[in-house]
Short mmCIF file of C-alpha atoms in Angstrom, two decimals:
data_model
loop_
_atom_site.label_atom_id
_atom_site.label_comp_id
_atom_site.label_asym_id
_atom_site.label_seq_id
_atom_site.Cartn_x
_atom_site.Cartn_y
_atom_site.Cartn_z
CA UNK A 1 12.24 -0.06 -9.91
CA UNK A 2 14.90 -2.21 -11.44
CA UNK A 3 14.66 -5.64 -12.13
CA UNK A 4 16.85 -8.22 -9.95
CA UNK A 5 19.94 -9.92 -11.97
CA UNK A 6 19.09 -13.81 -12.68
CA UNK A 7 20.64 -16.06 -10.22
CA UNK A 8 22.64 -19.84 -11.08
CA UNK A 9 21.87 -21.34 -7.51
CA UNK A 10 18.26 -22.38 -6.78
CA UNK A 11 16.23 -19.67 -5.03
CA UNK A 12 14.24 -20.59 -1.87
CA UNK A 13 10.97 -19.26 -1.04
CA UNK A 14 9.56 -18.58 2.53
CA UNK A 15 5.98 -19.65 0.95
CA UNK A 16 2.56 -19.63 2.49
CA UNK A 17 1.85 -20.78 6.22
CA UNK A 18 0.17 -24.34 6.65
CA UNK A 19 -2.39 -25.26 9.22
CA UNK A 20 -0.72 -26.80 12.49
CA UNK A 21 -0.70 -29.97 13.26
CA UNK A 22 -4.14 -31.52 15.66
CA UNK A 23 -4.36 -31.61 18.52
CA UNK A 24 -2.54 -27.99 18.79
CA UNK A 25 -0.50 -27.86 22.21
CA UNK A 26 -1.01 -24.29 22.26
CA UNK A 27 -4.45 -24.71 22.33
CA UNK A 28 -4.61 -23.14 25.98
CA UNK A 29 -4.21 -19.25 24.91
CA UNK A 30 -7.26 -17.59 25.65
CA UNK A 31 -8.18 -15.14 22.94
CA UNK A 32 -10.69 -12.32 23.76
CA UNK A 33 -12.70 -10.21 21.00
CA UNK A 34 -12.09 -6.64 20.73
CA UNK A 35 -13.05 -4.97 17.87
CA UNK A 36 -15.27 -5.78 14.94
CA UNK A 37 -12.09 -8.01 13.10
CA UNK A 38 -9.78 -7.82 15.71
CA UNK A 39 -8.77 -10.79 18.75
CA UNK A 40 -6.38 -10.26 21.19
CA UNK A 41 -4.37 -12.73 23.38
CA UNK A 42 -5.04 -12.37 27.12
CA UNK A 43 -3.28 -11.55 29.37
CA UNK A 44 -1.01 -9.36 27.58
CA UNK A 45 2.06 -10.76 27.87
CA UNK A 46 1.42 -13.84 26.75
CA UNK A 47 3.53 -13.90 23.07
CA UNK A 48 1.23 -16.54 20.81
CA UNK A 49 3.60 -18.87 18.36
CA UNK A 50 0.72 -18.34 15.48
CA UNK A 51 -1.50 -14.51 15.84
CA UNK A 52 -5.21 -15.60 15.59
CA UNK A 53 -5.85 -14.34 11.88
CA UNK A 54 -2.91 -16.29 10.86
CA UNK A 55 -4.18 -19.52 11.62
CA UNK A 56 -7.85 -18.23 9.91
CA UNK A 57 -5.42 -17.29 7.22
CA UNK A 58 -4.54 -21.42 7.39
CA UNK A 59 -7.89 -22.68 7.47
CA UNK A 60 -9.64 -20.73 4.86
CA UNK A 61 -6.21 -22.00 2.95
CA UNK A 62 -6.82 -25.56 3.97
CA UNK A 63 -10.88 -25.63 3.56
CA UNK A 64 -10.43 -23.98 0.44
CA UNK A 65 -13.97 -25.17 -1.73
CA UNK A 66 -12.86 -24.89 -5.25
CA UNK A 67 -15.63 -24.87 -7.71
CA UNK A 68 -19.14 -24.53 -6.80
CA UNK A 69 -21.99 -24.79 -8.72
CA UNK A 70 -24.04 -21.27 -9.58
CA UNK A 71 -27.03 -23.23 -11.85
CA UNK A 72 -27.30 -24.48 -15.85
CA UNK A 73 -24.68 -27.08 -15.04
CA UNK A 74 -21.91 -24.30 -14.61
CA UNK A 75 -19.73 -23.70 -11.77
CA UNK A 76 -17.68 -20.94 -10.58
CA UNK A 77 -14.36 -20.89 -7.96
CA UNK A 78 -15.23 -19.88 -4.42
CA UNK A 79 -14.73 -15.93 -4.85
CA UNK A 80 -16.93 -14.51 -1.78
CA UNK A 81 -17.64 -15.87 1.98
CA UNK A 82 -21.25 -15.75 0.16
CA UNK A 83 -20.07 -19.07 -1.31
CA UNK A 84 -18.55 -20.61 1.28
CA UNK A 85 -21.60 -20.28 3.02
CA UNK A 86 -23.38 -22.59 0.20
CA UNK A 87 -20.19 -25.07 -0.01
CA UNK A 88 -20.83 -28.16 1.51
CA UNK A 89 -18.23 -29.88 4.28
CA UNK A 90 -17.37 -33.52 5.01
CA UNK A 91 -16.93 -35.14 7.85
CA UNK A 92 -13.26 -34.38 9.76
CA UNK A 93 -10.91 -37.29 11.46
CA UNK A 94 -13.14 -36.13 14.74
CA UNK A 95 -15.99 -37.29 12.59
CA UNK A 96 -17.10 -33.59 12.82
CA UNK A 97 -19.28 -32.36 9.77
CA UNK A 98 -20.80 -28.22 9.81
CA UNK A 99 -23.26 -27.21 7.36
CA UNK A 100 -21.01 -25.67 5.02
CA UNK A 101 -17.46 -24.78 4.76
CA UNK A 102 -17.87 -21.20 6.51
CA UNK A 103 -19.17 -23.01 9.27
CA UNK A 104 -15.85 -25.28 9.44
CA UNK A 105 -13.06 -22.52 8.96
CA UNK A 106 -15.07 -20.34 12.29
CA UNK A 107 -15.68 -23.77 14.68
CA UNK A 108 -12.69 -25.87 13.82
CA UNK A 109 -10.87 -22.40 14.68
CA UNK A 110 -11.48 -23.03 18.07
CA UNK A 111 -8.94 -26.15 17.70
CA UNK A 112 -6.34 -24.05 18.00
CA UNK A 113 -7.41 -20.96 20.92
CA UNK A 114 -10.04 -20.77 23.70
CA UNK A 115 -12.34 -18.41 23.90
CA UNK A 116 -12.88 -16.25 26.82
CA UNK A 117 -15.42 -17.46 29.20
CA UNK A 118 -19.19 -15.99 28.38
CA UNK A 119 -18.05 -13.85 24.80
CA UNK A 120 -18.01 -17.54 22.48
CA UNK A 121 -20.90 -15.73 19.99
CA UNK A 122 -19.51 -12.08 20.16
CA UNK A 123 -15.66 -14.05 18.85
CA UNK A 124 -17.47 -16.33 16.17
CA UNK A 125 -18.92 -13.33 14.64
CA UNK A 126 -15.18 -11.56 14.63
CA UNK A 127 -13.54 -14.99 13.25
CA UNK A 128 -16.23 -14.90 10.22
CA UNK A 129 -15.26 -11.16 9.61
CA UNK A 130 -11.78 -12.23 9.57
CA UNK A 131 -12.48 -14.99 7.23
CA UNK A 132 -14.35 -12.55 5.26
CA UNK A 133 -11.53 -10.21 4.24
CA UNK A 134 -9.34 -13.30 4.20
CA UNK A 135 -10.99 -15.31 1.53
CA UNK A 136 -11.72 -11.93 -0.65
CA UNK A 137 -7.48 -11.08 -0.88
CA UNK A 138 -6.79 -14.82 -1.69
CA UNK A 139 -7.14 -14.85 -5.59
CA UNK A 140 -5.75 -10.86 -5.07
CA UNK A 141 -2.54 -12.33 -3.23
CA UNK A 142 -2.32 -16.11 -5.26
CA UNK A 143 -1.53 -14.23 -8.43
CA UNK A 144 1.32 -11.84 -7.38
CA UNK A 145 2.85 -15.06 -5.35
CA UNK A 146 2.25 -17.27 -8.69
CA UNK A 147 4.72 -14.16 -10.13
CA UNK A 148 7.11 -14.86 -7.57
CA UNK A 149 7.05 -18.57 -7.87
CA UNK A 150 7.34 -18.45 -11.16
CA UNK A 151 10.53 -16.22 -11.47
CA UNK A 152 12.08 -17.63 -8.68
CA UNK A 153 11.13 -21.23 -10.54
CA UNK A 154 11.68 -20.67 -13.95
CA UNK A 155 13.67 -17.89 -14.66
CA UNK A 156 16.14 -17.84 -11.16
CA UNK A 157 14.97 -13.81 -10.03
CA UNK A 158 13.75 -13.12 -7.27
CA UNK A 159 10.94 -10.36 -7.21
CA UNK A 160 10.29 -8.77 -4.73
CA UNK A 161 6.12 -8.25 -4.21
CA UNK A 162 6.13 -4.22 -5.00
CA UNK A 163 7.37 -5.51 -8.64
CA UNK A 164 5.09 -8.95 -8.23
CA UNK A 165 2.33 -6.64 -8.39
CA UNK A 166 3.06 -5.28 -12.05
CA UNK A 167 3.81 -8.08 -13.67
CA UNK A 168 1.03 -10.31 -15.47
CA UNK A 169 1.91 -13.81 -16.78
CA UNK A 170 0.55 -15.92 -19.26
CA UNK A 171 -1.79 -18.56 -19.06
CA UNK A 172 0.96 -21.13 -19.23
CA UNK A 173 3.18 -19.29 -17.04
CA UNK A 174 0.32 -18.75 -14.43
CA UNK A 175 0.04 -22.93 -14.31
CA UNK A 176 3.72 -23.51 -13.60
CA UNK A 177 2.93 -21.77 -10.37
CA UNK A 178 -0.41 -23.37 -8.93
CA UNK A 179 -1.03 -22.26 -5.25
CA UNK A 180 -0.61 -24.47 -2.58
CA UNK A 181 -4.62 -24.29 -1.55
CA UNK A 182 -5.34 -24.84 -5.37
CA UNK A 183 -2.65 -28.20 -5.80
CA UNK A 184 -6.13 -30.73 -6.07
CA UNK A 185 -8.45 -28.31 -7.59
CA UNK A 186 -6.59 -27.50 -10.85
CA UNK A 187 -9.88 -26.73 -12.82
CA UNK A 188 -10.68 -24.20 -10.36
CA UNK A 189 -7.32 -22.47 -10.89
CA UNK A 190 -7.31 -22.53 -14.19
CA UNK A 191 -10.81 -20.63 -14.15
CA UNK A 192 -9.13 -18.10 -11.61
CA UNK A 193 -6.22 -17.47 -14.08
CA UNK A 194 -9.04 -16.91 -16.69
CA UNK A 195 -9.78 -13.75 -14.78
CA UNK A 196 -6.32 -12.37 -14.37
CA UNK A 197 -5.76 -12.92 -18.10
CA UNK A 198 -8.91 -11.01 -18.74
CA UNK A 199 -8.24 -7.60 -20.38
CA UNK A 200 -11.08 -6.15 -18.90
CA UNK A 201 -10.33 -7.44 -14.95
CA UNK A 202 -6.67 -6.12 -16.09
CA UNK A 203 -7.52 -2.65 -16.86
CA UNK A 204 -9.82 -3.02 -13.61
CA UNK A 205 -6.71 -3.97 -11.78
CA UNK A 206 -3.71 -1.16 -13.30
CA UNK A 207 -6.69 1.54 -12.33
CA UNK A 208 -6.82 0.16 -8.77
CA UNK A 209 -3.12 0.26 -8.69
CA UNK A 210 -2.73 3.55 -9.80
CA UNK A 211 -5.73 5.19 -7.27
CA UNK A 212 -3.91 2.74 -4.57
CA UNK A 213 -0.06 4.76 -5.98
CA UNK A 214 -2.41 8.16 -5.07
CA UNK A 215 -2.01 7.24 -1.54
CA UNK A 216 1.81 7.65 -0.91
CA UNK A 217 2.88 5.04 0.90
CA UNK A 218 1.40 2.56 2.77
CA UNK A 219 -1.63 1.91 5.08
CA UNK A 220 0.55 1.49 8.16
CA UNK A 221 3.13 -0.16 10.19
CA UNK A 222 1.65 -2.63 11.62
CA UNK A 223 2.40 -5.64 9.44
CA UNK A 224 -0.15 -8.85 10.16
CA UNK A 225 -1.11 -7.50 13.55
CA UNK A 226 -5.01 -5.75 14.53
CA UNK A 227 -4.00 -2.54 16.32
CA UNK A 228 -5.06 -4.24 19.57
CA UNK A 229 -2.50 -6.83 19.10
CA UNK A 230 0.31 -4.31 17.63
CA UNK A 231 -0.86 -2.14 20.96
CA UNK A 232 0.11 -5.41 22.72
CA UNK A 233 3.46 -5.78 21.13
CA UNK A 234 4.60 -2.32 21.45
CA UNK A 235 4.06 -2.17 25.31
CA UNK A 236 5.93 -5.41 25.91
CA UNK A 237 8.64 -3.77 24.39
CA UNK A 238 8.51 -0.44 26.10
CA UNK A 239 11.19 0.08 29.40
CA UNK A 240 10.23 0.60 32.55
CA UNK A 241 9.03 3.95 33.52
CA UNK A 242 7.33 4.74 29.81
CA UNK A 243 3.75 5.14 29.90
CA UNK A 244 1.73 2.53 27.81
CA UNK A 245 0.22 3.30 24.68
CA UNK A 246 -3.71 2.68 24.45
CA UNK A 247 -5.53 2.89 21.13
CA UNK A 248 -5.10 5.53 19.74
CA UNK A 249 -1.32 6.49 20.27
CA UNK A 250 -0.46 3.08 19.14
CA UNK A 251 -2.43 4.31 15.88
CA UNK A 252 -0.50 7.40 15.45
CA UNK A 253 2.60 5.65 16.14
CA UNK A 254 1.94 3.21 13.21
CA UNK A 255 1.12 5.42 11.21
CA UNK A 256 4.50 7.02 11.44
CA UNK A 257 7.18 7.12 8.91
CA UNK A 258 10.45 5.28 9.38
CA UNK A 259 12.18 7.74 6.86
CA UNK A 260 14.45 10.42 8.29
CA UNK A 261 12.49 12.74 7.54
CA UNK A 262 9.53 11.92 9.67
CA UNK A 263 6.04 12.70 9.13
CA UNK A 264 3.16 10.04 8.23
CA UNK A 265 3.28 6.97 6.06
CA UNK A 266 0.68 8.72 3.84
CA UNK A 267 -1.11 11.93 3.42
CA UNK A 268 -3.98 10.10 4.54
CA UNK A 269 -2.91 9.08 7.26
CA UNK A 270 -2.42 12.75 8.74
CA UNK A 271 -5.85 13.50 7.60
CA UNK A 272 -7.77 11.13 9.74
CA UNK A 273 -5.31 11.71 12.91
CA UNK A 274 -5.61 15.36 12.63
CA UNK A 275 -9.90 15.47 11.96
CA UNK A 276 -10.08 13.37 14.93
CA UNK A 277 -7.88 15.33 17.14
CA UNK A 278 -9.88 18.26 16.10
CA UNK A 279 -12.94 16.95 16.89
CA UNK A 280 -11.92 15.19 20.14
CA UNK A 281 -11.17 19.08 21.40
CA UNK A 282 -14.09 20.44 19.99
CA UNK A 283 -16.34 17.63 22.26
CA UNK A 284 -13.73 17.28 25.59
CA UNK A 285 -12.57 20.84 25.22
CA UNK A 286 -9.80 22.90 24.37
CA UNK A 287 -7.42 21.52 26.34
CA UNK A 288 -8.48 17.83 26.79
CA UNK A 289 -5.84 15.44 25.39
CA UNK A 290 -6.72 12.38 22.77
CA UNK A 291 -3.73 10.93 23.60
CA UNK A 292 -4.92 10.53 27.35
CA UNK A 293 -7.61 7.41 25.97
CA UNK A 294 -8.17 5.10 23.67
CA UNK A 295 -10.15 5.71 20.42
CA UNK A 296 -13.39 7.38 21.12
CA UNK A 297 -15.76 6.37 18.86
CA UNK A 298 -18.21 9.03 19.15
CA UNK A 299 -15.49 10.95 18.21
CA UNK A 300 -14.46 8.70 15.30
CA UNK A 301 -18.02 8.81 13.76
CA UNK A 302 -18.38 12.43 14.21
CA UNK A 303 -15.29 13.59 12.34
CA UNK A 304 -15.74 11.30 9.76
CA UNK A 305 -19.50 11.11 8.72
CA UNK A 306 -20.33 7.92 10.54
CA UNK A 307 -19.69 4.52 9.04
CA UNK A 308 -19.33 5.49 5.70
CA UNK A 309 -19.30 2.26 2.85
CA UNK A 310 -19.15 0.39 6.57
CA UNK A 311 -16.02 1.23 8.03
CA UNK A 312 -15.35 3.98 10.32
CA UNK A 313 -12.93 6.50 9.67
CA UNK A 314 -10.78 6.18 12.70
CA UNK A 315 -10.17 2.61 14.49
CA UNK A 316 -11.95 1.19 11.98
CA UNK A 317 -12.00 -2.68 12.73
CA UNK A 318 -10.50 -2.10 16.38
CA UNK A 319 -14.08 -1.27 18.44
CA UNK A 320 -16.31 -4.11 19.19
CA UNK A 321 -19.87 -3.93 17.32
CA UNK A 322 -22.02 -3.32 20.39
CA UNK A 323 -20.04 -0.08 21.16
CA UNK A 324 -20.66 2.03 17.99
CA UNK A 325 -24.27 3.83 17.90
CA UNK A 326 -25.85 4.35 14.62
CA UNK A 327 -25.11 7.82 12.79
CA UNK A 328 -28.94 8.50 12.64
CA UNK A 329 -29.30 7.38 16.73
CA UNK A 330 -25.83 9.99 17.35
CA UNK A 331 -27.60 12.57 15.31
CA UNK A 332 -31.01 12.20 17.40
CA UNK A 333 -28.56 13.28 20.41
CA UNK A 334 -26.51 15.93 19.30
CA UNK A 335 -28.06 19.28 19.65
CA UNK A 336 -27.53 21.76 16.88
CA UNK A 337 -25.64 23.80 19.56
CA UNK A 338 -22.88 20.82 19.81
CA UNK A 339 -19.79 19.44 18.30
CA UNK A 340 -21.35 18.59 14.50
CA UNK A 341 -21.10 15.53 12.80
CA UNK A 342 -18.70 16.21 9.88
CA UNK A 343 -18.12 15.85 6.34
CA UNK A 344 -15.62 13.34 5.83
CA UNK A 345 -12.29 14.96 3.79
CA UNK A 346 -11.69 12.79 0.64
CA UNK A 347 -8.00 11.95 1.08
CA UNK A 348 -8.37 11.01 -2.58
CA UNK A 349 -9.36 14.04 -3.62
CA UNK A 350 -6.50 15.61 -1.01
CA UNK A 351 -3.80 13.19 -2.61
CA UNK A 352 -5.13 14.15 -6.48
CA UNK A 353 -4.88 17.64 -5.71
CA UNK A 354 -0.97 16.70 -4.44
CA UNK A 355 -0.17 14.48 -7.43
CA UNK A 356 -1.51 17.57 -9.76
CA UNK A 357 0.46 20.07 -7.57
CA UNK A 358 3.47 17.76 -7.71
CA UNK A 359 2.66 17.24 -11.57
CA UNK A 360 3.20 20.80 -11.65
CA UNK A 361 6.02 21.45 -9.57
CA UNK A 362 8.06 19.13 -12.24
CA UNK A 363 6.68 20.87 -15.05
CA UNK A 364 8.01 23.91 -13.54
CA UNK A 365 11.02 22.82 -13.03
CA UNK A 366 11.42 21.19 -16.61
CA UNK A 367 10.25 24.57 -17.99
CA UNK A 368 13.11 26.45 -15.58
CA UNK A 369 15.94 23.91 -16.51
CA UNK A 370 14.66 24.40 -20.26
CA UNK A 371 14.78 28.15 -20.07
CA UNK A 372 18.30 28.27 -18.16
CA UNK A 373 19.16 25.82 -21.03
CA UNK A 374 18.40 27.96 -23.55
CA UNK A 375 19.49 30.79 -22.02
CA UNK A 376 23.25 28.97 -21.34
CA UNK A 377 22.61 28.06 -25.04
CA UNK A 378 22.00 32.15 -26.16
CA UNK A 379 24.80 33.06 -24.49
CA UNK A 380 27.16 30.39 -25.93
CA UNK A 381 26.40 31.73 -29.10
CA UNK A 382 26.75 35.58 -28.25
CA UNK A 383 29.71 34.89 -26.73
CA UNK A 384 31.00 33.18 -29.81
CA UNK A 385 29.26 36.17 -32.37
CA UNK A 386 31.23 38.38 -30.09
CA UNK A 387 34.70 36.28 -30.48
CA UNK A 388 34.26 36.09 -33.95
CA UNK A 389 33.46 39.81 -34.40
CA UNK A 390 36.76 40.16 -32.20
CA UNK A 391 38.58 38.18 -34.36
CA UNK A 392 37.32 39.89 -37.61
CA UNK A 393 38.37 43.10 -35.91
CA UNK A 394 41.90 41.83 -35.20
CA UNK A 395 42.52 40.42 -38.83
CA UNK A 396 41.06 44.05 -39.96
CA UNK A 397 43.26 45.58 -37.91
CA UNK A 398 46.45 43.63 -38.91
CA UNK A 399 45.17 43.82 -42.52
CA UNK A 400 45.71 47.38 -42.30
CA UNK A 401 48.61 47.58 -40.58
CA UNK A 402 50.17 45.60 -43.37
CA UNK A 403 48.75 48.29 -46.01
CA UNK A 404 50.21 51.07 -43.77
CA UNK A 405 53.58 48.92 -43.85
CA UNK A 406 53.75 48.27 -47.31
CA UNK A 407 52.46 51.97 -48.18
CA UNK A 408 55.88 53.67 -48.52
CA UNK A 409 57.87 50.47 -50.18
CA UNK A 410 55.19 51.03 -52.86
CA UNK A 411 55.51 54.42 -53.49
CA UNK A 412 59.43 53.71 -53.32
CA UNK A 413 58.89 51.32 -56.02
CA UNK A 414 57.01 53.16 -58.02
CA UNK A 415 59.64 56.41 -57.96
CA UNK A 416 61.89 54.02 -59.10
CA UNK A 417 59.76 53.59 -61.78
CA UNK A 418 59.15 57.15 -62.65
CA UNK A 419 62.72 58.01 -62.69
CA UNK A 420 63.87 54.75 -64.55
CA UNK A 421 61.22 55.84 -67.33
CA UNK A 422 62.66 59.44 -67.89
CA UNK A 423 65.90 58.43 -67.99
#
């Protein structure tokens, strides 16, 4: 990865989205939950000017807490939705005041969408998740944009986030790029720099980058969009006559490589799409079709051992709460004579066992291109032992022939001699 070439012209930065001006004249799209973190615009068509977790994104940005107090007189920034939960609100220009700041990011949400008639609780709880996941990646995505502000700023390169990511600043550096959600909270940012200068949250972070490297490419394709939503987006673009994609074929076709050569983003990916399509045959029959529905999660718990650490292996995110049983409750109903409930493959083990096999491959082929080396090397030198023996032959050979040519002028020479004497 090679470092961009310092610019002399000022570098502009897209930089992070801002909350939307009140009272939002957009305010009419009716958003319907669909999955655990996932809300869709209905109808379909309709194309939204801000997705729903971008304007969470916003919020949680504008609400931000700062520093809240964890007892002894100390205080800590706002890492977890666990503390925005205990952060107290103020009163809004609608003279609006929630118990805490949690409370104001999921209600004052509803400023911007409406909710579809009779599921208001079921879409609060899928805002919080949002929020959740949101406010855990904000310190996580402040300090690799703080990298790019700062080169862009200070030293006129512009990095590009894959390089962002392995690049740590110094203290001083980190404050010459302050976030916009930290610009009135500086104490609080200069706590959350203390833990990305820490060597121990550092070493915490390169191993994290280097399991995350293990995977081989990226989660998927779907940029900021749920799968619902991408689902959404693809079918609007599809012509007339294609068949619509539900679910699941809009998750195999994210999860699809862009590169010439095909095949899936990551290793991973093919894992979890082929277990499932296993599975889904094994409980519809041999000749039943997943692509025919959308995600099944009976099937999706089955081939992957349930909700393991909370997230299910397929769709995860994209079914609604209600809708997945408990493993124990699917394993009270699945006779021993049915489709089991399987073990689910460790695509970190799977991608070790292909960074080892790939580790070896190269060494193999540094040992081969070291052996034909040596081997071009050997024979470079024979060749030259035998051109020198060749050589030697040839001055033997005219060595002699000069004896056998000066043979006969000696003995000449030395009659001469013999006859000069007895005269």
């Amino acid at each position: 990865m090679e470092w961009p070439v310092p610019q002399e012209t000022k570098i502009w930065l897209r930089g992070v989205s801002t909350l939307p001006s009140r009272p939002y004249p957009h305010k009419g799209i009716i958003v319907k939950p669909v999955g655990v973190r996932a809300l869709v615009v209905i109808p379909e068509d309709t194309i939204p000017p801000r997705q729903p977790s971008t304007i969470i994104g916003c919020l949680c940005r504008h609400y931000y807490p700062g520093l809240l107090p964890i007892g002894d007189g100390e205080e800590e920034p706002a890492w977890s939705w666990e503390h925005w939960r205990r952060a107290p609100d103020t009163k809004d220009n609608w003279d609006r005041e929630y118990r805490s700041a949690a409370e104001r990011v999921v209600n004052d949400f509803w400023d911007f969408f409406t909710c579809v008639e009779g599921m208001e609780d079921e879409a609060n709880e899928v805002v919080e998740e949002i929020a959740k996941k949101i406010v855990q990646d904000m310190p996580y995505e402040a300090s690799v944009n703080a990298v790019v502000k700062y080169f862009a700023h200070e030293r006129k390169m512009l990095l590009k986030k894959p390089l962002a990511r392995r690049v740590h600043l110094t203290r001083s550096m980190y404050m010459k790029a302050v976030p916009p959600w930290c610009n009135n909270k500086i104490p609080c940012y200069q706590q959350i720099i203390s833990r990305w200068i820490n060597p121990e949250w550092r070493a915490t972070y390169r191993a994290a980058s280097e399991r995350r490297a293990l995977m081989g490419g990226p989660v998927h394709l779907q940029g900021n969009l749920n799968l619902h939503a991408y689902v959404q987006k693809k079918n609007r673009e599809r012509g007339e006559g294609e068949e619509p994609l539900n679910t699941f074929t809009g998750l195999c076709l994210s999860r699809k490589s862009n590169k010439p050569e095909g095949g899936w983003v990551n290793p991973g990916a093919g894992l979890r799409i082929d277990a499932y399509s296993g599975k889904f045959k094994e409980c519809n029959g041999p000749d039943s079709d997943p692509a025919s529905q959308d995600i099944d999660v009976t099937v999706s718990l089955k081939s992957g051992q349930g909700k393991k650490r909370g997230r299910l292996y397929v769709g995860d995110g994209s079914i609604r709460k209600k809708d997945i049983p408990k493993l124990a409750d699917l394993r009270a109903t699945t006779s021993s004579s049915g489709p089991a409930i399987e073990r689910r493959p460790e695509p970190g083990l799977h991608m070790m066992h292909q960074f080892h096999a790939r580790l070896e491959e190269k060494s193999r082929l540094r040992q081969e291109e070291t052996r034909l080396r040596l081997e071009a090397q050997a024979n470079a030198l024979l060749q030259q032992e035998q051109a020198m023996k060749m050589q030697q032959a040839l001055f033997q050979q005219q060595e002699f022939m000069v004896k056998q040519q000066a043979a006969p002028q000696e003995m000449f020479a030395r009659f001469n001699t013999n006859m000069h004497c007895s005269t």
